[in-house]
Amino acid sequence: MMMQTSLAAALLSVAATINRSQAFAPPRTSSIAIEGRIKSYETCLLNQIRNDDDVEAILCNQRRRLLQSILQSTASLTLAGFSSLPAFADESAEAVAAPQVVVPMKTFVDNANPSLFSLDVPQRFFSIRRSAKGDLPDAKTGQGRRGGTIYTAGDMAKAEVIAVERFPVKAMLEDEGYQPSGDLSTIASLGDPSAVATLLIRRREKDKPGTQNSAVLDRNSVVVSPDTKTMTFTFRQQINVQKPELLMEEMGVSELFRTTVAKATLASNDGQMMAAFASALDQDFNGPDGVALQKAIDSFVATNQATN
């Protein structure tokens, strides 16, 4: 009787050990099937032990058969289990983020005579090159009906705008109370780059009065080119909102901010400063449109008038 109990315990121990060695637990129905098989073999063994004198031989033979049967059953369950696992590789492939949207661009080359600049703008933007006499800035003061703006492009539905301005360097400095003299052909000769960027922002705000608060220059964004004739910078403005609760309902935000990237250059070598500004609301600027606006500013080039 002790041998029978020991045998049954050994068989159950073998089955439990095999189950624990797998990467996952077999279904409950599979475990019940194995236990049932073990009980069946146990009953068979007891019957044979009663009718056979060579107990040891029978035990060895039945243990071997039982182990082989259990191993085959467990192997089948393992393969079936793995075949039913979710296709992690397929899910990973589907989880890969979709390619980022790229905004198509087009190149605008100034058609005035002489041509003053070129730049790339999003294809969907309208473009207006100012040509009427009153619209163009005065050659000495840099002022006109549109301020110093000579070109505008944009998407009014999304309040995205690109503008190119042109004005005399001396006029910009004199408007701020400075008495310019000497070489004014490089950014470095005008003063500290951050101070120059601040003057450009202030001039633009004078020309564009409206519902925006004072712009805040990102000083870490100020970069001067190796030849010190060109500089780039970024600034941000908060837009006054009369009914923030309505804005929250329509756009999901209670505040509006506009980010502007800019490039100012003296590369025309004619005493004129040319500057390009590209701006959008933060919720648009932080997406593909912001990338396109940055591309527009990077592509902006002032034509060297000294060679014309």
Coordinates of C-alpha atoms in Angstrom, one line a residue:
M1 CA 0.0 0.0 0.0
M2 CA 2.8 2.4 0.8
M3 CA 4.4 1.6 -2.6
Q4 CA 1.1 2.5 -4.3
T5 CA 0.8 5.8 -2.5
S6 CA 4.5 6.6 -3.2
L7 CA 4.1 5.8 -6.9
A8 CA 1.0 8.0 -7.2
A9 CA 2.8 10.9 -5.4
A10 CA 5.8 10.5 -7.7
L11 CA 3.7 10.6 -10.8
L12 CA 1.9 13.8 -9.7
S13 CA 5.3 15.3 -8.8
V14 CA 6.6 14.6 -12.3
A15 CA 3.5 16.2 -13.9
A16 CA 3.8 19.3 -11.6
T17 CA 7.5 19.7 -12.4
I18 CA 6.8 19.5 -16.2
N19 CA 4.0 22.1 -15.9
R20 CA 6.2 24.6 -14.0
S21 CA 9.0 24.3 -16.6
Q22 CA 6.8 25.7 -19.3
A23 CA 6.7 29.5 -20.2
F24 CA 3.0 29.6 -19.4
A25 CA 0.4 27.6 -17.3
P26 CA -1.6 25.2 -19.5
P27 CA -5.4 25.6 -19.5
R28 CA -7.2 24.1 -16.5
T29 CA -8.9 21.6 -18.7
S30 CA -5.5 20.3 -19.8
S31 CA -4.4 19.8 -16.1
I32 CA -7.5 17.9 -15.4
A33 CA -6.9 15.7 -18.4
I34 CA -3.4 14.9 -17.2
E35 CA -4.6 14.1 -13.6
G36 CA -7.3 11.9 -15.0
R37 CA -4.7 10.0 -17.1
I38 CA -2.4 9.6 -14.0
K39 CA -5.3 8.1 -12.0
S40 CA -6.1 5.8 -14.9
Y41 CA -2.5 4.6 -15.0
E42 CA -2.4 4.2 -11.2
T43 CA -5.5 1.9 -11.3
C44 CA -3.9 -0.1 -14.1
L45 CA -0.7 -0.5 -12.1
L46 CA -2.5 -1.6 -9.0
N47 CA -4.3 -4.3 -10.9
Q48 CA -1.1 -5.5 -12.5
I49 CA 0.7 -5.5 -9.2
R50 CA -2.0 -7.8 -7.7
N51 CA -1.7 -10.3 -10.6
D52 CA 2.1 -10.3 -11.1
D53 CA 4.9 -11.4 -8.8
D54 CA 7.6 -9.3 -10.6
V55 CA 6.5 -6.0 -9.1
E56 CA 9.8 -4.1 -9.8
A57 CA 9.8 -5.0 -13.5
I58 CA 6.2 -3.9 -13.9
L59 CA 6.9 -0.6 -12.0
C60 CA 9.9 0.2 -14.2
N61 CA 8.0 -0.5 -17.4
Q62 CA 4.9 1.4 -16.4
R63 CA 6.9 4.4 -15.1
R64 CA 8.7 4.6 -18.4
R65 CA 5.5 4.4 -20.5
L66 CA 3.7 6.9 -18.2
L67 CA 6.6 9.4 -18.4
Q68 CA 6.7 9.2 -22.2
S69 CA 2.9 9.6 -22.4
I70 CA 3.0 12.7 -20.1
L71 CA 5.9 14.2 -22.0
Q72 CA 4.1 13.8 -25.3
S73 CA 0.9 15.3 -23.9
T74 CA 2.7 18.2 -22.4
A75 CA 4.6 18.9 -25.6
S76 CA 1.4 18.9 -27.5
L77 CA -0.1 21.4 -25.1
T78 CA 2.9 23.6 -25.2
L79 CA 2.8 23.8 -29.0
A80 CA -0.9 24.4 -29.0
G81 CA -0.4 27.1 -26.3
F82 CA 2.3 28.9 -28.3
S83 CA 0.2 28.7 -31.5
S84 CA -2.6 30.5 -29.7
L85 CA -0.5 33.3 -28.3
P86 CA -1.2 36.8 -29.7
A87 CA 1.0 37.9 -32.6
F88 CA 3.1 40.3 -30.7
A89 CA 5.3 41.0 -33.7
D90 CA 2.3 41.9 -35.8
E91 CA 0.9 44.2 -33.1
S92 CA 4.3 45.8 -32.7
A93 CA 4.4 46.5 -36.4
E94 CA 0.9 48.0 -36.3
A95 CA 1.9 50.1 -33.3
V96 CA 4.6 51.9 -35.2
A97 CA 3.6 55.5 -35.5
A98 CA 2.4 56.7 -38.9
P99 CA 4.9 58.8 -40.9
Q100 CA 4.9 62.4 -40.0
V101 CA 2.8 64.7 -42.3
V102 CA 5.0 66.8 -44.5
V103 CA 3.6 70.1 -45.7
P104 CA 4.3 70.6 -49.5
M105 CA 6.3 73.7 -50.2
K106 CA 6.7 76.0 -53.2
T107 CA 9.4 78.5 -54.0
F108 CA 8.7 82.2 -54.5
V109 CA 11.2 84.3 -56.3
D110 CA 10.6 88.1 -56.1
N111 CA 9.5 89.3 -59.6
A112 CA 10.2 92.9 -58.9
N113 CA 13.0 94.8 -60.7
P114 CA 15.4 94.4 -59.1
S115 CA 14.5 91.1 -57.5
L116 CA 15.0 91.5 -53.7
F117 CA 14.6 88.0 -52.2
S118 CA 13.4 84.4 -52.5
L119 CA 12.0 81.9 -50.1
D120 CA 9.9 78.7 -49.9
V121 CA 6.3 78.8 -48.6
P122 CA 3.6 76.1 -48.1
Q123 CA 1.8 75.4 -51.3
R124 CA -1.6 76.2 -49.9
F125 CA -0.6 79.7 -48.8
F126 CA -1.7 82.7 -50.8
S127 CA 1.1 85.1 -51.8
I128 CA 1.0 88.9 -52.3
R129 CA 4.0 90.9 -53.5
R130 CA 3.3 94.6 -52.8
S131 CA 3.8 96.7 -55.9
A132 CA 1.5 99.8 -55.6
K133 CA 3.5 102.9 -54.8
G134 CA 1.7 103.7 -51.6
D135 CA 2.0 100.1 -50.3
L136 CA 5.8 100.0 -50.7
P137 CA 7.9 101.4 -47.8
D138 CA 9.7 104.7 -48.4
A139 CA 13.4 104.2 -49.3
K140 CA 14.5 106.6 -46.6
T141 CA 12.1 106.0 -43.7
G142 CA 11.1 102.4 -44.4
Q143 CA 7.4 103.3 -43.8
G144 CA 4.4 102.8 -46.1
R145 CA 0.7 102.0 -45.7
R146 CA 1.8 98.4 -44.8
G147 CA 4.7 99.5 -42.6
G148 CA 7.8 98.0 -44.0
T149 CA 6.1 94.9 -45.4
I150 CA 6.7 94.2 -49.1
Y151 CA 5.5 90.6 -49.2
T152 CA 2.8 88.6 -47.4
A153 CA 1.8 84.9 -47.6
G154 CA -0.5 82.9 -45.4
D155 CA -3.4 80.7 -44.5
M156 CA -6.1 83.0 -43.0
A157 CA -8.2 80.0 -41.9
K158 CA -5.5 79.0 -39.5
A159 CA -4.1 82.5 -38.8
E160 CA -0.6 81.5 -40.2
V161 CA 1.3 84.3 -41.8
I162 CA 4.7 84.8 -43.5
A163 CA 5.9 88.4 -44.1
V164 CA 9.0 90.0 -45.5
E165 CA 9.9 93.5 -44.5
R166 CA 12.5 95.9 -45.8
F167 CA 13.7 99.2 -44.2
P168 CA 16.9 101.3 -43.8
V169 CA 19.1 100.2 -41.0
K170 CA 19.7 103.9 -40.0
A171 CA 15.9 104.5 -39.8
M172 CA 15.5 101.6 -37.4
L173 CA 18.2 102.9 -35.1
E174 CA 17.0 106.5 -35.3
D175 CA 13.5 105.5 -34.4
E176 CA 14.9 104.1 -31.2
G177 CA 16.8 107.3 -30.4
Y178 CA 20.2 106.2 -31.6
Q179 CA 22.6 108.3 -33.7
P180 CA 24.1 105.7 -36.0
S181 CA 27.5 106.2 -37.6
G182 CA 30.3 104.2 -39.1
D183 CA 30.0 100.7 -40.5
L184 CA 26.5 99.3 -40.3
S185 CA 27.0 96.4 -42.7
T186 CA 27.0 93.5 -40.1
I187 CA 24.9 92.5 -37.1
A188 CA 27.9 92.7 -35.0
S189 CA 28.4 96.4 -35.9
L190 CA 24.9 97.2 -34.8
G191 CA 25.4 95.9 -31.2
D192 CA 24.5 92.9 -29.1
P193 CA 22.5 90.4 -31.2
S194 CA 19.8 90.0 -28.6
A195 CA 19.4 93.8 -28.4
V196 CA 19.1 94.0 -32.2
A197 CA 16.5 91.2 -32.2
T198 CA 14.6 93.2 -29.5
L199 CA 14.7 96.3 -31.7
L200 CA 13.3 94.3 -34.7
I201 CA 10.5 92.9 -32.6
R202 CA 9.6 96.4 -31.2
R203 CA 9.5 97.9 -34.7
R204 CA 7.3 95.1 -35.9
E205 CA 4.9 95.7 -33.0
K206 CA 4.6 99.4 -33.9
D207 CA 3.7 98.5 -37.5
K208 CA 1.3 95.8 -36.4
P209 CA -0.8 97.2 -33.5
G210 CA -3.6 94.9 -32.4
T211 CA -4.8 92.5 -29.7
Q212 CA -1.4 91.0 -28.9
N213 CA 0.6 91.6 -25.7
S214 CA 4.3 92.5 -25.9
A215 CA 6.4 89.8 -27.5
V216 CA 8.9 87.9 -25.4
L217 CA 12.2 87.1 -27.1
D218 CA 13.7 83.7 -26.6
R219 CA 17.3 84.7 -26.0
N220 CA 18.5 81.2 -26.4
S221 CA 17.2 81.2 -29.9
V222 CA 19.3 84.1 -31.1
V223 CA 21.9 82.8 -33.6
V224 CA 24.3 84.9 -35.8
S225 CA 25.7 83.5 -39.0
P226 CA 29.5 83.1 -39.3
D227 CA 29.8 86.2 -41.6
T228 CA 27.7 88.1 -39.0
K229 CA 25.4 89.5 -41.7
T230 CA 22.4 87.3 -40.8
M231 CA 20.7 86.4 -37.5
T232 CA 17.7 84.2 -36.6
F233 CA 15.5 84.3 -33.5
T234 CA 12.2 83.3 -32.0
F235 CA 9.6 85.1 -30.0
R236 CA 6.2 84.5 -28.5
Q237 CA 3.2 86.6 -27.8
Q238 CA 0.0 86.1 -25.8
I239 CA -3.2 87.1 -27.6
N240 CA -5.9 88.8 -25.6
V241 CA -9.1 86.7 -25.4
Q242 CA -12.3 88.4 -24.6
K243 CA -14.3 85.3 -23.7
P244 CA -12.0 82.5 -22.6
E245 CA -15.0 80.2 -21.7
L246 CA -16.2 80.3 -25.4
L247 CA -12.6 79.6 -26.5
M248 CA -12.5 76.6 -24.2
E249 CA -15.7 75.2 -25.7
E250 CA -14.5 75.7 -29.3
M251 CA -10.8 74.9 -29.1
G252 CA -10.2 73.2 -25.8
V253 CA -7.9 76.0 -24.5
S254 CA -8.6 79.2 -22.5
E255 CA -5.4 81.1 -23.7
L256 CA -3.9 81.8 -27.1
F257 CA -0.2 82.2 -27.9
R258 CA 1.5 83.0 -31.1
T259 CA 5.0 81.8 -31.9
T260 CA 7.1 83.6 -34.5
V261 CA 10.4 82.5 -36.1
A262 CA 12.4 85.2 -37.8
K263 CA 15.5 85.9 -39.9
A264 CA 17.0 89.3 -40.4
T265 CA 19.8 90.0 -42.9
L266 CA 22.1 92.7 -44.2
A267 CA 23.2 90.5 -47.1
S268 CA 21.6 92.9 -49.7
N269 CA 24.6 95.2 -49.1
D270 CA 22.6 98.3 -49.9
G271 CA 22.0 99.8 -46.4
Q272 CA 18.7 98.1 -46.1
M273 CA 17.7 95.5 -43.5
M274 CA 15.5 92.7 -44.8
A275 CA 13.6 90.5 -42.3
A276 CA 11.3 87.5 -42.7
F277 CA 8.7 86.5 -40.1
A278 CA 6.7 83.3 -40.0
S279 CA 4.1 82.8 -37.2
A280 CA 1.2 80.6 -36.1
L281 CA -0.8 79.8 -33.1
D282 CA 1.0 77.4 -30.8
Q283 CA -1.4 74.5 -31.4
D284 CA -0.6 74.7 -35.1
F285 CA 3.1 75.7 -34.7
N286 CA 3.7 72.6 -32.6
G287 CA 2.8 70.3 -35.5
P288 CA 3.7 69.9 -39.1
D289 CA 2.8 73.5 -39.9
G290 CA 5.5 74.7 -37.5
V291 CA 8.1 72.6 -39.3
A292 CA 7.0 74.1 -42.6
L293 CA 7.2 77.7 -41.3
Q294 CA 10.7 77.0 -40.0
K295 CA 11.7 75.7 -43.4
A296 CA 10.3 78.9 -45.0
I297 CA 12.5 81.1 -42.7
D298 CA 15.6 78.9 -43.3
S299 CA 15.1 79.2 -47.0
F300 CA 14.8 83.0 -47.0
V301 CA 17.6 84.7 -48.9
A302 CA 18.1 88.4 -49.7
T303 CA 19.5 89.2 -53.1
N304 CA 22.9 91.0 -53.1
Q305 CA 22.1 94.4 -54.6
A306 CA 25.7 95.4 -54.9
T307 CA 26.1 93.1 -57.9
N308 CA 23.1 94.5 -59.7

